[in-house]
mmCIF file of C-alpha atoms in Angstrom:
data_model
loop_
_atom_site.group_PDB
_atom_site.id
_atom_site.type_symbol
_atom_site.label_atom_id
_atom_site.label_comp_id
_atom_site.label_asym_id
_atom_site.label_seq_id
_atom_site.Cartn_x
_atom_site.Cartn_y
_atom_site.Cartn_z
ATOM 1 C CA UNK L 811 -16.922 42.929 53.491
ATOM 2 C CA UNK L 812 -19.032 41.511 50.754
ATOM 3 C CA UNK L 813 -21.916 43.676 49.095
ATOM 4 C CA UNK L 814 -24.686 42.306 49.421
ATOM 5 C CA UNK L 815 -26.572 43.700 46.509
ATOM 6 C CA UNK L 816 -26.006 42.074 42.982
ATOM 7 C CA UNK L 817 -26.824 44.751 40.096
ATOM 8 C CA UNK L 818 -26.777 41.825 37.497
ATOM 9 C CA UNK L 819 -29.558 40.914 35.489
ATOM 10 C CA UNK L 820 -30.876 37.185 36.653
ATOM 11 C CA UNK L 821 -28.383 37.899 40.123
ATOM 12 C CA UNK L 822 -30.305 39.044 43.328
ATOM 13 C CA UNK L 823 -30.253 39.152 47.139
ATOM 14 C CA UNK L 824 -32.143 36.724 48.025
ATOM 15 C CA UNK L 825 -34.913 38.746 49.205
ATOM 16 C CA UNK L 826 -35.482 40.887 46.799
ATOM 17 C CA UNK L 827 -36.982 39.244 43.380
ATOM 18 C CA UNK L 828 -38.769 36.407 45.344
ATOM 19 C CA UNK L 829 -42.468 36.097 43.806
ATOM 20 C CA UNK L 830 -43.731 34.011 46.138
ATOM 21 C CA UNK L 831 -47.278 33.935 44.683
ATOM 22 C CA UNK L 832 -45.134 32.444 41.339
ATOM 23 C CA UNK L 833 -43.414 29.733 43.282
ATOM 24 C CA UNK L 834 -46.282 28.622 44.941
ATOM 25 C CA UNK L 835 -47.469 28.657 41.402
ATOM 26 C CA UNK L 836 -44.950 26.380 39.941
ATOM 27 C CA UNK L 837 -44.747 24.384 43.040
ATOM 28 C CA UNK L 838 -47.848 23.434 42.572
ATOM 29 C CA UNK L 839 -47.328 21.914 39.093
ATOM 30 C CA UNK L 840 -44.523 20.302 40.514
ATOM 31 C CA UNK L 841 -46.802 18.554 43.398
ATOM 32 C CA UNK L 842 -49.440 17.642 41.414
ATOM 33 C CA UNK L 843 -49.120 16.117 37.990
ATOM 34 C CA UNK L 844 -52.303 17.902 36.124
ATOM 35 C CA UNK L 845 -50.353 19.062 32.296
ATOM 36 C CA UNK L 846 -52.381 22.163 32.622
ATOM 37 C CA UNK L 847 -50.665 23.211 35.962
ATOM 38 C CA UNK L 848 -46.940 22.170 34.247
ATOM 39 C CA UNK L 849 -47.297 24.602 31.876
ATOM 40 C CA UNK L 850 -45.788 28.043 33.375
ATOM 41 C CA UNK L 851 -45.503 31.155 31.553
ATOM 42 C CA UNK L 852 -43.867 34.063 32.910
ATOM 43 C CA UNK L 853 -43.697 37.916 31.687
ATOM 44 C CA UNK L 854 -42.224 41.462 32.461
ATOM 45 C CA UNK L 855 -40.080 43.762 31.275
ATOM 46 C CA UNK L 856 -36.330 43.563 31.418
ATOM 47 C CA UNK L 857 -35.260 43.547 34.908
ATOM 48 C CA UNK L 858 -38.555 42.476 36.663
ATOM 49 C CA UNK L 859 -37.227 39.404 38.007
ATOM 50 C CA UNK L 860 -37.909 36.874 35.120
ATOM 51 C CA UNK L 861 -34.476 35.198 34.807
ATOM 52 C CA UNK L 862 -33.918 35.040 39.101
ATOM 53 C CA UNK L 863 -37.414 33.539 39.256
ATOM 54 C CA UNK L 864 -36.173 30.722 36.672
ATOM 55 C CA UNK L 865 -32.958 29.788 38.537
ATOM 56 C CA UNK L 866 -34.446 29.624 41.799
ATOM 57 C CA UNK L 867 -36.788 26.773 40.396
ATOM 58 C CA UNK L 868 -33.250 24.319 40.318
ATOM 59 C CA UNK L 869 -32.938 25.659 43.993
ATOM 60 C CA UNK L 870 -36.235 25.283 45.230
ATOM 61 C CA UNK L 871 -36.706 21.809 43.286
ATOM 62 C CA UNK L 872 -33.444 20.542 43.742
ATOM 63 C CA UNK L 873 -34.795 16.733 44.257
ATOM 64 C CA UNK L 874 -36.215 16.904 40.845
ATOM 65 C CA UNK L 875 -34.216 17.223 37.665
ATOM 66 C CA UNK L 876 -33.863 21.136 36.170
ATOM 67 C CA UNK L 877 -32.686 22.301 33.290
ATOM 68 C CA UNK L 878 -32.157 25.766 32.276
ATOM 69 C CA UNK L 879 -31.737 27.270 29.039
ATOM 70 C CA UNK L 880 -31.611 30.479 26.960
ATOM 71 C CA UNK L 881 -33.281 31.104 23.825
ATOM 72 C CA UNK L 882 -32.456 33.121 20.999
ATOM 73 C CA UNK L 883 -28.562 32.022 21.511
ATOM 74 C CA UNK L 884 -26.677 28.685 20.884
ATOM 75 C CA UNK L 885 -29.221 25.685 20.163
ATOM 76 C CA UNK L 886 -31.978 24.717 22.825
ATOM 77 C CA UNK L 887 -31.538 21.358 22.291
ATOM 78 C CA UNK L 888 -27.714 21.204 22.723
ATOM 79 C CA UNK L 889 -28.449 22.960 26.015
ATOM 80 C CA UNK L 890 -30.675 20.697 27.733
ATOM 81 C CA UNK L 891 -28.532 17.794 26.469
ATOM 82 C CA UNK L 892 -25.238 19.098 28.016
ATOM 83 C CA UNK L 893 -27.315 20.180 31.070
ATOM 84 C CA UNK L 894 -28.719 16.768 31.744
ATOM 85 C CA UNK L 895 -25.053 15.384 31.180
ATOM 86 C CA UNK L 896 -22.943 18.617 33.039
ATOM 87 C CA UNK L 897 -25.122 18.335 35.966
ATOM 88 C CA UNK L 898 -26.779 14.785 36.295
ATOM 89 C CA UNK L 899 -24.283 12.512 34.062
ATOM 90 C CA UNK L 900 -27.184 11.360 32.117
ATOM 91 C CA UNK L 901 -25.153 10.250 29.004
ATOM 92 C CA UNK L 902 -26.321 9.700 25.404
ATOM 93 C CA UNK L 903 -24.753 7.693 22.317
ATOM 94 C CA UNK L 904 -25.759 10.118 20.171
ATOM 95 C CA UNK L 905 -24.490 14.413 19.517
ATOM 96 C CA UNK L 906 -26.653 16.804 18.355
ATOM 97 C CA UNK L 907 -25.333 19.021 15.240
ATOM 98 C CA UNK L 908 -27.528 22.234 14.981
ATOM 99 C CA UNK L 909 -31.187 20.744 14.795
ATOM 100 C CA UNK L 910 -30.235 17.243 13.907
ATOM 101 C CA UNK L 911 -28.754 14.431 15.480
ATOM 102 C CA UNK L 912 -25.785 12.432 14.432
ATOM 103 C CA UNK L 913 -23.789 8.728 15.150
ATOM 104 C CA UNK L 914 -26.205 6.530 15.765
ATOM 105 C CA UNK L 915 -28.738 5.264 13.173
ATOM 106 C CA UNK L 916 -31.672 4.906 15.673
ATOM 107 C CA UNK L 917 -30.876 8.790 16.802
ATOM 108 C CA UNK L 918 -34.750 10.323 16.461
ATOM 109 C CA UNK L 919 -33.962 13.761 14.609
ATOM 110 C CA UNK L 920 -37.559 15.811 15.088
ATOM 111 C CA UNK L 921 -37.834 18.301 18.441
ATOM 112 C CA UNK L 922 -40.168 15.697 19.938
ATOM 113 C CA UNK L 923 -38.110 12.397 19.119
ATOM 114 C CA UNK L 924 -35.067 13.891 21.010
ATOM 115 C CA UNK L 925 -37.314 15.151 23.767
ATOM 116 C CA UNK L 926 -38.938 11.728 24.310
ATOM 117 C CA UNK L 927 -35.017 10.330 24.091
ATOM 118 C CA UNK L 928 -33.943 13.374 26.852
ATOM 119 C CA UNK L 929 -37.384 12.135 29.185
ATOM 120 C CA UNK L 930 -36.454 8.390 28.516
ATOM 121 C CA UNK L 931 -33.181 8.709 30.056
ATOM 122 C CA UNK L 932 -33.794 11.015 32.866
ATOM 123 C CA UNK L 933 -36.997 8.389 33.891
ATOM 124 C CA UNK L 934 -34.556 5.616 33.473
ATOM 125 C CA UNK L 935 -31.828 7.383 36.015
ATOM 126 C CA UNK L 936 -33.956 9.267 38.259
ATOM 127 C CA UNK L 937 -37.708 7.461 38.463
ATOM 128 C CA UNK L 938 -39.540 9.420 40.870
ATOM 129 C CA UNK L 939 -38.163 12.611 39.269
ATOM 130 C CA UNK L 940 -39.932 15.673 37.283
ATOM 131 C CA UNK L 941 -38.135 16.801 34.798
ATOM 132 C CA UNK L 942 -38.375 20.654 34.500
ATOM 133 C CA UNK L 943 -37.432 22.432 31.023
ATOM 134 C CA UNK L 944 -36.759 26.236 32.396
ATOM 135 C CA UNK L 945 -36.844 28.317 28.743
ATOM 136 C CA UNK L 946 -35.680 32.019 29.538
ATOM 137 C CA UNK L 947 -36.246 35.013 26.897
ATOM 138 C CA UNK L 948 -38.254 33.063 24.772
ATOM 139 C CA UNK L 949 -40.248 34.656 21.453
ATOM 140 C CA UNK L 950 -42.692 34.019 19.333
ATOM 141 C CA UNK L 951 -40.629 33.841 16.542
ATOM 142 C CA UNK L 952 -37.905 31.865 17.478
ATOM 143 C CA UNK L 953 -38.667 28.614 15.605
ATOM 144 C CA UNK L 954 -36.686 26.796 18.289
ATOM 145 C CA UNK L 955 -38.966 27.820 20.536
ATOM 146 C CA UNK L 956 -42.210 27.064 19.043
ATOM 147 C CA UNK L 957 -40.658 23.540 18.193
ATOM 148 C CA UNK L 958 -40.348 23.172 21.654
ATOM 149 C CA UNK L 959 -43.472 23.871 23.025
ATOM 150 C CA UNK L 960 -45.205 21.528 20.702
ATOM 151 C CA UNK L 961 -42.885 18.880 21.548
ATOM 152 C CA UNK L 962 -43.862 18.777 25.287
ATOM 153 C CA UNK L 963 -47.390 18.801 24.444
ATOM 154 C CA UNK L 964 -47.065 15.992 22.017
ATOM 155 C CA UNK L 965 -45.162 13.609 24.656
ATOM 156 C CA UNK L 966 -46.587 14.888 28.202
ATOM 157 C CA UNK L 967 -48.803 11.913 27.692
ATOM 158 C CA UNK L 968 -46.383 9.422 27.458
ATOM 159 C CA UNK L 969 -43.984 11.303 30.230
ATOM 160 C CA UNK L 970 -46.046 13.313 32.536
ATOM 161 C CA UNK L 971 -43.244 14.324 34.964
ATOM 162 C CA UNK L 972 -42.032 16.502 32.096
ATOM 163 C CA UNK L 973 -42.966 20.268 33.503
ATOM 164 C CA UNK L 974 -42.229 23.187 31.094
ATOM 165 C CA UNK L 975 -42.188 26.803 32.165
ATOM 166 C CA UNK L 976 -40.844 29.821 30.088
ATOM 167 C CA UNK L 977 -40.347 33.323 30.507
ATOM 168 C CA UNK L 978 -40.392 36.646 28.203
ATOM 169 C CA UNK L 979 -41.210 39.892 27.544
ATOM 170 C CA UNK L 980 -44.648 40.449 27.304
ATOM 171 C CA UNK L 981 -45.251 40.784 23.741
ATOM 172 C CA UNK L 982 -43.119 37.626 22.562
ATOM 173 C CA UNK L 983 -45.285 35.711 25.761
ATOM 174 C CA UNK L 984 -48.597 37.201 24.584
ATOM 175 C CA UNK L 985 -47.363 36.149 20.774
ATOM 176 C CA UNK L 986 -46.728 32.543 21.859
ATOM 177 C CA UNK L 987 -49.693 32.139 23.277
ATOM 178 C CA UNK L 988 -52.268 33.417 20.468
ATOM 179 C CA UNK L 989 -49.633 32.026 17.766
ATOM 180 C CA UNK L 990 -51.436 30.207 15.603
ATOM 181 C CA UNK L 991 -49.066 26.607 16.085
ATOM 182 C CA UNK L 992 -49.094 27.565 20.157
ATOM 183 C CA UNK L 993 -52.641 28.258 20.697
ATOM 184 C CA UNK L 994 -53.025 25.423 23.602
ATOM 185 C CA UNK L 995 -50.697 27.248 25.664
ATOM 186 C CA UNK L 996 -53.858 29.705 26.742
ATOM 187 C CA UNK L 997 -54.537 26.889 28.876
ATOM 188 C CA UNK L 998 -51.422 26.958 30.703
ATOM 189 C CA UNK L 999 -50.863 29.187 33.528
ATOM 190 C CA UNK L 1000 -49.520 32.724 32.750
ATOM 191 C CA UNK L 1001 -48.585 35.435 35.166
ATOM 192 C CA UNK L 1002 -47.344 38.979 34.548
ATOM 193 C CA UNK L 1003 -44.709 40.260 36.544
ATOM 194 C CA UNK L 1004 -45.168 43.421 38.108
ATOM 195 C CA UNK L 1005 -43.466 46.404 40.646
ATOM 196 C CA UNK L 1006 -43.241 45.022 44.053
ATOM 197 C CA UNK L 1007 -44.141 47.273 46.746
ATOM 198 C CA UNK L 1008 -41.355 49.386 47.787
ATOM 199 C CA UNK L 1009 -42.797 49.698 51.916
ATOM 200 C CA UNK L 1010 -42.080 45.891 52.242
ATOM 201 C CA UNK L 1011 -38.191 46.243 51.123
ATOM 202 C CA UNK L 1012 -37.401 49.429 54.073
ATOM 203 C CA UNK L 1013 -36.970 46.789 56.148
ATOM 204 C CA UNK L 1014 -35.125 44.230 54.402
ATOM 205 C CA UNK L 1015 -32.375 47.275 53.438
ATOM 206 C CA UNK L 1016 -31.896 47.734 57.192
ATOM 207 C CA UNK L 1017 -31.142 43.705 57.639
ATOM 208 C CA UNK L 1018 -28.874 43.516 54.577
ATOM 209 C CA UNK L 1019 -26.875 46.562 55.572
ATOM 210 C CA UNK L 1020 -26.517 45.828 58.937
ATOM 211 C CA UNK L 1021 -25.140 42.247 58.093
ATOM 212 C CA UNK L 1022 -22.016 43.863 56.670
ATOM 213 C CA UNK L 1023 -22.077 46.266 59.707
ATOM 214 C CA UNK L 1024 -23.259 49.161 57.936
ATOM 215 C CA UNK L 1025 -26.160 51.199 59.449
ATOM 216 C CA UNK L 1026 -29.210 52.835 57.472
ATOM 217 C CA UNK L 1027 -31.754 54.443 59.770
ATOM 218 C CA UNK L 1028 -35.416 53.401 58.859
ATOM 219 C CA UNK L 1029 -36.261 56.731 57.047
ATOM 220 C CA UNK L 1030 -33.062 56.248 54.808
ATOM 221 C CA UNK L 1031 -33.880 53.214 54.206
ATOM 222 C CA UNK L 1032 -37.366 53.896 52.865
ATOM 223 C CA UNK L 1033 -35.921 56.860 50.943
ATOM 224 C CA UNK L 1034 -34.002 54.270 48.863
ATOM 225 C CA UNK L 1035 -37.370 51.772 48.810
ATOM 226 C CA UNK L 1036 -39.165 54.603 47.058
ATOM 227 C CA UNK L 1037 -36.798 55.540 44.589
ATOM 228 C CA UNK L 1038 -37.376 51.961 43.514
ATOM 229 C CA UNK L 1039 -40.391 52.156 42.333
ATOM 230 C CA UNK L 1040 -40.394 48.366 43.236
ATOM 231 C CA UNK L 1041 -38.570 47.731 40.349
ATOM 232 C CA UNK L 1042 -36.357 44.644 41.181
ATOM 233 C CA UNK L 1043 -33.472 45.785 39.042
ATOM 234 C CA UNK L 1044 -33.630 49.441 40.604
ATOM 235 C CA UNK L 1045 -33.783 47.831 44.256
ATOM 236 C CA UNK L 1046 -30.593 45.764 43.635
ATOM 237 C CA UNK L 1047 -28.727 48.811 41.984
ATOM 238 C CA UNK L 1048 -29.876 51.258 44.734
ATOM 239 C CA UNK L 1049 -28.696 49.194 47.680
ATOM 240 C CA UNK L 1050 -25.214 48.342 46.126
ATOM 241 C CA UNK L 1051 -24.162 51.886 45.304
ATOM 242 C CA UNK L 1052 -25.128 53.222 48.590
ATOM 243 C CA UNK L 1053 -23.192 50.964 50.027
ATOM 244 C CA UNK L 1054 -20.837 51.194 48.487
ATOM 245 C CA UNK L 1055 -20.796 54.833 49.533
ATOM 246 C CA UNK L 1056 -20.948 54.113 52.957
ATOM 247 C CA UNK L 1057 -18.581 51.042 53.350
ATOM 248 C CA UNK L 1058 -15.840 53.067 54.595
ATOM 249 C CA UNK L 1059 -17.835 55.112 57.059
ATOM 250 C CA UNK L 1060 -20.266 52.142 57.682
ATOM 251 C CA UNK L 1061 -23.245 54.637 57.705
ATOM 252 C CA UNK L 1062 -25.711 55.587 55.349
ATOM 253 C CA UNK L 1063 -26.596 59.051 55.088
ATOM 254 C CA UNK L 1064 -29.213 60.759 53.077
ATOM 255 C CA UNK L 1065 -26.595 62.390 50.886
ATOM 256 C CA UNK L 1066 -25.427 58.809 49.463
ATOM 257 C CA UNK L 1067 -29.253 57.666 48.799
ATOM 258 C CA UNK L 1068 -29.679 61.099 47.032
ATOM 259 C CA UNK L 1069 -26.852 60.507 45.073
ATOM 260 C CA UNK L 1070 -27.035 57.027 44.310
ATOM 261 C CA UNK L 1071 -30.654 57.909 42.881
ATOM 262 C CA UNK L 1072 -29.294 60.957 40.695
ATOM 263 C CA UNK L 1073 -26.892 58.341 39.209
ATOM 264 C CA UNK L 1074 -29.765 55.698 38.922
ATOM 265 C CA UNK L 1075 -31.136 58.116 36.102
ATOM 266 C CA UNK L 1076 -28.533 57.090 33.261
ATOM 267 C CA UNK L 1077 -28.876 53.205 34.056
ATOM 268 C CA UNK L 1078 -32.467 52.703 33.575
ATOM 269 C CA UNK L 1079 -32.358 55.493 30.616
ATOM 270 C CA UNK L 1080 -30.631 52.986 28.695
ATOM 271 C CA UNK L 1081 -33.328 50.322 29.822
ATOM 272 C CA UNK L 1082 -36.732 52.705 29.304
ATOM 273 C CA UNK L 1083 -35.159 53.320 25.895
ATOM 274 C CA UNK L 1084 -34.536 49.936 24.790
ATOM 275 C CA UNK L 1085 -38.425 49.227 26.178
ATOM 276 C CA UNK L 1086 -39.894 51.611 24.036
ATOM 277 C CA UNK L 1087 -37.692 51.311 21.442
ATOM 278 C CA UNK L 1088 -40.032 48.119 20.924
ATOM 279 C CA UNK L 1089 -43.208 50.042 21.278
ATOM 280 C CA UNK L 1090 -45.135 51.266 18.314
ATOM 281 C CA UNK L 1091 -45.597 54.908 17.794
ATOM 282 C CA UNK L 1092 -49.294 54.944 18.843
ATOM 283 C CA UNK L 1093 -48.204 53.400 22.245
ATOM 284 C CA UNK L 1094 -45.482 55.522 22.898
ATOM 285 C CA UNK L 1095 -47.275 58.615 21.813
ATOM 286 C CA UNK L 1096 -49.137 57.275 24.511
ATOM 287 C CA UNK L 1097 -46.639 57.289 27.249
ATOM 288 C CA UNK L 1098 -45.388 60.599 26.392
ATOM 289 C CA UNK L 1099 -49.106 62.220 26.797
ATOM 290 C CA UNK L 1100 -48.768 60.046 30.502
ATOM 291 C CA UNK L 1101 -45.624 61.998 31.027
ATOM 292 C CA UNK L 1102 -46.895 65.412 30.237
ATOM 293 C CA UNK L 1103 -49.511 65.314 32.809
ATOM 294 C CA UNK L 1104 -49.223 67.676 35.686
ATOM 295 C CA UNK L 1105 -50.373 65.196 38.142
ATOM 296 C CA UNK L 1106 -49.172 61.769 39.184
ATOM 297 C CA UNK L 1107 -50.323 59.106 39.328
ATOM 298 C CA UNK L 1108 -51.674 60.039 35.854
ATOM 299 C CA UNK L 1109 -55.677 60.990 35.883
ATOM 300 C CA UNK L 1110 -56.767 58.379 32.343
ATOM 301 C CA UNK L 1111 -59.452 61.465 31.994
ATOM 302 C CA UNK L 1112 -55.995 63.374 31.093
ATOM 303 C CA UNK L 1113 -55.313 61.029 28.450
ATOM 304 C CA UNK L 1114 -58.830 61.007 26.918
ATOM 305 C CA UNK L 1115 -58.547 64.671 26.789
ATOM 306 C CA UNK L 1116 -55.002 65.235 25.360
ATOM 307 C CA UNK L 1117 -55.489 62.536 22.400
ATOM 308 C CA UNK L 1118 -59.102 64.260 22.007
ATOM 309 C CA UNK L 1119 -60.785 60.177 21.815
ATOM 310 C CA UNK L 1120 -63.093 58.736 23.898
ATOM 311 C CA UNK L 1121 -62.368 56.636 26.595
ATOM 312 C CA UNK L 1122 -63.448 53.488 25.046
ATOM 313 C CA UNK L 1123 -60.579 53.785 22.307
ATOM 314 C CA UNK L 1124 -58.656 54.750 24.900
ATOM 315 C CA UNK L 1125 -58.771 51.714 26.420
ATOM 316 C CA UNK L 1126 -56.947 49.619 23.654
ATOM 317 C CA UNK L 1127 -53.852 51.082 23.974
ATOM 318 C CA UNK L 1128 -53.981 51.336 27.511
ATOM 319 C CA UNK L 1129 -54.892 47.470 28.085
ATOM 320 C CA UNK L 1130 -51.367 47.307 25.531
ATOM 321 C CA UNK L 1131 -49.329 49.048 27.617
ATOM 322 C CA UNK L 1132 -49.852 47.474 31.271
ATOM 323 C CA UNK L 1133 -49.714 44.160 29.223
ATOM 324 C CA UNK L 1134 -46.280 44.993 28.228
ATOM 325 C CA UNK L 1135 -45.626 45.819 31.893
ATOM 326 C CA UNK L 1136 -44.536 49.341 31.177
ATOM 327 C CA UNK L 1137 -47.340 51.027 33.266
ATOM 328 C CA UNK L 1138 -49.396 50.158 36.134
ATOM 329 C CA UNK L 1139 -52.669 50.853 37.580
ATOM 330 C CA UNK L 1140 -52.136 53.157 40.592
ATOM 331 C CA UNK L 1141 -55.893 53.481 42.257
ATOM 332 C CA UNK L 1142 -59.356 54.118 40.162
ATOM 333 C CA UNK L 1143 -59.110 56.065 37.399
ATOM 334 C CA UNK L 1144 -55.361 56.357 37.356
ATOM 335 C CA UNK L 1145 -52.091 55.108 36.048
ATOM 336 C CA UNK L 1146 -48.645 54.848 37.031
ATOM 337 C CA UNK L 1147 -45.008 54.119 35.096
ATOM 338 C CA UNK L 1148 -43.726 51.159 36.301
ATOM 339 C CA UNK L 1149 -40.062 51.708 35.874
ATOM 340 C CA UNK L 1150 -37.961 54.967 37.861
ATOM 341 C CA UNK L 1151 -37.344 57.886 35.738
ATOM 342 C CA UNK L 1152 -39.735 56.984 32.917
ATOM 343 C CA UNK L 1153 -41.578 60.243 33.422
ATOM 344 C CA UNK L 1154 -38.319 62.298 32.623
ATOM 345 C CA UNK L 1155 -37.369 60.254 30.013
ATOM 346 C CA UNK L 1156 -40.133 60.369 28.133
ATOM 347 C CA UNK L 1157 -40.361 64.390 28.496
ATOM 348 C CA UNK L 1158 -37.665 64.301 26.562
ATOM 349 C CA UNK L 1159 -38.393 66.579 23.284
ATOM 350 C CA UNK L 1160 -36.646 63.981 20.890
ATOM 351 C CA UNK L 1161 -39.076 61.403 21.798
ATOM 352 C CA UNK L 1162 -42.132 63.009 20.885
ATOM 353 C CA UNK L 1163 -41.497 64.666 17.594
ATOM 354 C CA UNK L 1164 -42.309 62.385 14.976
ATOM 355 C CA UNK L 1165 -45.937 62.123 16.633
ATOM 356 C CA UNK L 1166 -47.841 65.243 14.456
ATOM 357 C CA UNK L 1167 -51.412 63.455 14.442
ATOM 358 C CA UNK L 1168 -52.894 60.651 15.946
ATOM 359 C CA UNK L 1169 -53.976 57.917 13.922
ATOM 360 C CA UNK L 1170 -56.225 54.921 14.158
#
């Protein structure tokens, strides 16, 4: 028996990290050719389903010509050139050394020139084709990047089947789009990834486990759904240790959930701490007064009264935080984490003692 449940980064069940509301989205970009509707951004935090979202696009779209590529690594350029070749044989006379381009004396040499040369060719092989750049962990910084971005919207004009859509963390998204070279991308269409609700995957546990003849009874199976939190990561990791508990036996007790969720607490440490690693001190200051509250979902009238500021200033660093994705609203007035185990983690005493007065 195969498990089912992927705990890789980018790597899902196939029911799990499906955004429907996002494909729809991009679909219709793909459908109809208004610029403003190609241009896709999408954020979250690290396991939230960015990456899967980006390779089912070549799934979903697989009459069109898709392209993925990472930033932040080996040159974007390069990669959508030996993509179009690797996957389509669209061959060109020309190599691409870093950010230039070599052999031929015609070979443009600017981010554009090549990307007209890329959207030449692929309208030349495939005609009644969109080409779709999919850009994962992009940044505000990378130059690449920003290079990029202005390219499409320099040549959409001339090849409107081009369709661009990126993904990030939520700070390098919310940077590209207020950078000062990138501003036009507020026009595009953004969306914020989120928790999924953990009722709607009980279900879809009993229908995975019982197609490699393991059995989870319904209240198991939304044990595991809550321990979640929705978080896509945390849904694939849950539902491959358990079964791999319960493989042999080919039954799921409430013992393996249990356990599998004790042992949950060490993986997303490592994620929650390279989250708010990024975070300034104010915001995480901030989280740790969230995990310090006796009640949960967090009361913001806590908040106001622990940092002694009203809620209006508040607000600011509250607005930062569920822009980030690392907290939710959970019902009026009140606030949620959005990944398992932040709560603990952040009630940690090493977190919190460098914070001896709040400034502005």
């Amino acid at each position: 028996m195969e498990n089912p449940f992927t705990p890789t980064f980018g790597i899902k069940p196939e029911e799990f990290a499906s955004r429907q509301g996002v494909m729809n989205l991009i679909r219709e970009g793909v459908e109809y050719q208004d610029y403003e509707a190609r241009k896709i951004l999408i954020s979250g935090v690290r396991g939230s389903g960015k990456t899967v979202i980006l390779k089912d696009v070549e799934k979903v779209f697989n009459e069109d010509v898709v392209v993925f590529a990472t930033a932040g690594g080996s040159d974007l350029l390069n990669q959508i050139k030996d993509e179009l070749t690797s996957k389509y044989q669209i061959t060109f006379n020309f190599s691409l050394l870093g950010n230039s381009a070599s052999v031929q004396k015609q070979t443009p040499t600017s981010t554009s020139g090549l990307l007209k040369a890329f959207a030449s060719k692929v309208t030349a092989t495939f005609p009644k084709r969109n080409f779709i750049l999919t850009i994962d962990e992009v940044s505000h910084d990378d130059d690449e990047v920003v290079k990029l971005v202005q390219a499409v919207q320099s040549v959409v004009s001339d090849y409107p089947q081009i369709m661009l859509i990126m993904a990030g963390l939520p700070e390098n998204v919310d940077g590209l789009v207020n950078g000062k070279h990138t501003s036009f991308l507020r026009r595009s269409k953004i969306r914020r990834l989120g928790a999924l609700n953990p009722d709607n995957f009980a279900k879809t546990y009993v229908k995975l486990f019982a197609e490699t003849n393991i059995a989870i009874s319904s209240a198991n199976a939304s044990l595991l759904a809550n321990y979640s939190y929705g978080y896509p990561y945390a849904i694939q990791w849950l539902g491959s240790e358990v079964w791999k508990r319960a493989k042999v036996s080919g039954r799921v007790t409430q013992n393996m959930v249990e356990g599998a969720n004790f042992d949950l607490k060490a993986v997303m440490y490592e994620i929650i701490k390279d989250s708010v690693f990024r975070n300034s001190e104010l915001d995480t200051h901030f989280l740790s007064i969230m995990a310090q509250s006796p009640e949960y979902p967090i009361d913001v009238g806590y908040i106001v009264e622990q940092l002694d500021r009203k809620a209006q200033q508040i607000q600011t660093y509250k607005q930062r935080l569920l822009n980030k994705g690392l907290i939710r609203n959970a019902g009026h007035g009140r606030l949620a984490f959005m990944m398992p185990y932040m709560k603990e983690y952040l009630n940690n005493p090493i977190i919190d003692d460098n914070f001896d007065e709040w400034d502005e």
